Coordinates of C-alpha atoms in Angstrom, one line a residue:
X3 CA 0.0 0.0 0.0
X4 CA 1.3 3.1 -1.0
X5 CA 1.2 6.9 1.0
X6 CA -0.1 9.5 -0.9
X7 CA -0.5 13.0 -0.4
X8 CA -4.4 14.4 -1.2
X9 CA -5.7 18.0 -1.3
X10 CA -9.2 19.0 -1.9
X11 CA -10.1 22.8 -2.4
X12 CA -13.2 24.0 -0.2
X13 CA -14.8 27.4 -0.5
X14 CA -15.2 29.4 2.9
X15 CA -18.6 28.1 3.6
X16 CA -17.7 24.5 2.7
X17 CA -14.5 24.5 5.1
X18 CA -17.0 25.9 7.7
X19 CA -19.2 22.9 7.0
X20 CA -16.5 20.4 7.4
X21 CA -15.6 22.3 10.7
X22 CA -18.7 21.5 12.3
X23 CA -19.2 18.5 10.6
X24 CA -16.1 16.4 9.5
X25 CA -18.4 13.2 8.2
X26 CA -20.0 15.7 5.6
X27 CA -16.7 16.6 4.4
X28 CA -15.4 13.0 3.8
X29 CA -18.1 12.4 2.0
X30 CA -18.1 15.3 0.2
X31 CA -14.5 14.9 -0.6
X32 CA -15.5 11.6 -1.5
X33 CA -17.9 12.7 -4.3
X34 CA -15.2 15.9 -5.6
X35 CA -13.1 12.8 -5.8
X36 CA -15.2 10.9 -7.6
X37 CA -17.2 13.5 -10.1
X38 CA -13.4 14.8 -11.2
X39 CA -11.9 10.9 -11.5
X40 CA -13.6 10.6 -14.9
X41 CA -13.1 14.1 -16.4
X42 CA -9.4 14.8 -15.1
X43 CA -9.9 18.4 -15.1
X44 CA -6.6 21.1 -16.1
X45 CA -4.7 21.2 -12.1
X46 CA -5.8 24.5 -12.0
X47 CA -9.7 23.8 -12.4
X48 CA -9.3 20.8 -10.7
X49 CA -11.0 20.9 -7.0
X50 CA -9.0 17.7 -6.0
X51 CA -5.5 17.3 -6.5
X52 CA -2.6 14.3 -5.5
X53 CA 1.0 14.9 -5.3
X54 CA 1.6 10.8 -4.8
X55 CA 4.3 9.6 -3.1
X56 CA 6.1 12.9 -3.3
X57 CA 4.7 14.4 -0.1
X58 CA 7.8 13.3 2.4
X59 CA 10.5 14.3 -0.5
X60 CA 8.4 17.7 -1.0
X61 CA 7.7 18.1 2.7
X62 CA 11.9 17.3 3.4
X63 CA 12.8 19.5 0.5
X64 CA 10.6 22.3 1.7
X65 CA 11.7 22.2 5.3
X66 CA 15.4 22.9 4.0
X67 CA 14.5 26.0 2.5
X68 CA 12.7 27.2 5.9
X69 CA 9.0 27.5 3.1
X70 CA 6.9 29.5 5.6
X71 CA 3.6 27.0 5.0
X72 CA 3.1 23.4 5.7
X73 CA 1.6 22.7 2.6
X74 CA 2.8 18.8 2.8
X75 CA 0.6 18.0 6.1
X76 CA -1.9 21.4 6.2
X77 CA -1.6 23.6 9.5
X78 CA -4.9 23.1 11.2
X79 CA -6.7 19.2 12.1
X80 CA -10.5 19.0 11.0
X81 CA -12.1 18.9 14.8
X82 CA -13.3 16.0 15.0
X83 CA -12.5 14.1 11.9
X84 CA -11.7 10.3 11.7
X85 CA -8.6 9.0 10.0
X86 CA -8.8 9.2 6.4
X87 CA -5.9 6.7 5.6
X88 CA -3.0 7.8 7.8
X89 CA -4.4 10.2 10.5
X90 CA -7.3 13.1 9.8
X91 CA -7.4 15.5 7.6
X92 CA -5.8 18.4 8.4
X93 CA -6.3 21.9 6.4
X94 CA -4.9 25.4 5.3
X95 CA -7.4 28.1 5.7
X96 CA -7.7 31.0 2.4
X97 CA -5.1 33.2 4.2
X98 CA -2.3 30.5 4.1
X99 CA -3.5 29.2 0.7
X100 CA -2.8 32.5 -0.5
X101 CA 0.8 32.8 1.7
X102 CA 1.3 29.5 0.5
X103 CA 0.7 30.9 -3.4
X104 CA 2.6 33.4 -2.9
X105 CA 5.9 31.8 -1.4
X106 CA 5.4 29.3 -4.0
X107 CA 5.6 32.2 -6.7
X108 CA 8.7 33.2 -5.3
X109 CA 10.5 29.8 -4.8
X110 CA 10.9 27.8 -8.3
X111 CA 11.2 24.6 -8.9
X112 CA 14.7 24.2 -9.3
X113 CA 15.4 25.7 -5.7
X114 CA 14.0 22.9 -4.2
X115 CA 16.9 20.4 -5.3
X116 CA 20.0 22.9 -5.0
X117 CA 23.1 20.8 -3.5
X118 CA 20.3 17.9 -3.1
X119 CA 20.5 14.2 -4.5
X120 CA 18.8 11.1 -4.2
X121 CA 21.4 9.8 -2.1
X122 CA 20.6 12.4 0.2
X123 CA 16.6 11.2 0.9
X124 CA 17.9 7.9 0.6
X125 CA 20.2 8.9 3.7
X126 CA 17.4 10.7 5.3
X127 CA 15.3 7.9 5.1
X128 CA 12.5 9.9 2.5
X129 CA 9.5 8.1 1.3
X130 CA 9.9 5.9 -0.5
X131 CA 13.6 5.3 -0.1
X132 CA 13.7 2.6 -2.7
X133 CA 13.1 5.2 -5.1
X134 CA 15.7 7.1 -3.9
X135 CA 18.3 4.3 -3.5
X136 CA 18.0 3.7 -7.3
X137 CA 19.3 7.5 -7.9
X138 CA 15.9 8.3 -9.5
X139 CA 15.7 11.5 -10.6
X140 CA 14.4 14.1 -8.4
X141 CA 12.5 15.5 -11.4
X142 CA 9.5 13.3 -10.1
X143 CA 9.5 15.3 -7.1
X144 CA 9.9 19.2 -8.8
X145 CA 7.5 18.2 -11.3
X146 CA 4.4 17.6 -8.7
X147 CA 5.8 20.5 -6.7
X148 CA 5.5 22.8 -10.2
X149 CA 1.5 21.0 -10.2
X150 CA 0.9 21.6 -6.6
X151 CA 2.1 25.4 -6.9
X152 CA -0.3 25.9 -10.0
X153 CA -3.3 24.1 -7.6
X154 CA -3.1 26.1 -4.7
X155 CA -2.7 29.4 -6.7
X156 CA -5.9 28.5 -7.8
X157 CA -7.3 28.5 -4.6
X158 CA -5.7 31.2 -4.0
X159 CA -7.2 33.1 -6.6
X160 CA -11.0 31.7 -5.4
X161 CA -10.5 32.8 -2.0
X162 CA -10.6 28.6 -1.5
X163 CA -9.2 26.5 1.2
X164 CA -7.5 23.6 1.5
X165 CA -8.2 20.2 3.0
X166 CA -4.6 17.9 3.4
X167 CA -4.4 14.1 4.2
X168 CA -2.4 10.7 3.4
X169 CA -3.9 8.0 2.3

């Protein structure tokens, strides 16, 4: 079974829902999910979005460079929510969606991976170290990085939030 890193966009009313009632908003998720599996909308119309297994390399990567917003695990837990594969969800409200956006905007791809290998998050023991042991390319992990930047600065944009989880 593999780990993988989910987002779901919620407007303000919607994240207010799943405050008060964190069963609504796994279902709901569950139907975003679902509605958008057979159309596979552009990342930036997309309300749903999955980094796969990049989420420890992204959240390791991200930590190095001192990046102001969790956007790997989300910043608040959903009171009251059950696990949803590997813990609750957790979420980013529209103000750190948008300081998320931002210092996104200001931190490219390519900054990520400076003086960084895959023998480094083999060392440190990053998900999923097998990957990294082969001296795969860390392309995999800038490339959903680029996808997750051009997600959240749609949110951004929409006043959205965010909802974060493994599953």
């Amino acid at each position: 079974m593999s780990m993988i890193g989910e987002y779901a966009r919620l407007t303000p009313a919607e994240l207010d829902r799943a405050i008060r009632d964190p069963d609504w908003a796994r279902r709901f998720v569950d139907e975003l999910i679902e509605a958008e599996g057979d159309t596979s909308p552009p990342v930036p119309e997309a309300r749903c979005h999955d980094i796969e297994k990049t989420w420890h390399a992204l959240g390791f990567l991200l930590d190095r460079i001192g990046f102001p917003v969790d956007i790997v695990h989300g910043e608040e837990q959903l009171p009251g929510a059950d696990d949803w594969g590997y813990g609750p969800p957790r979420y980013l409200g529209p103000e750190r969606v948008r300081a998320a956006a931002e210092a996104l905007a200001a931190t490219p791809h390519e900054a990520l991976v400076v003086g960084v290998g895959p023998a480094d998050l083999a060392e440190a023991g990053i998900y999923p170290v097998v990957v990294w042991e082969r001296g795969e390319s860390l392309d995999y992990v800038t490339s959903h990085y680029q996808a997750l930047a051009a997600f959240l600065r749609a949110a951004a944009d929409a006043g959205d939030a965010v909802l974060v989880w493994l599953e």
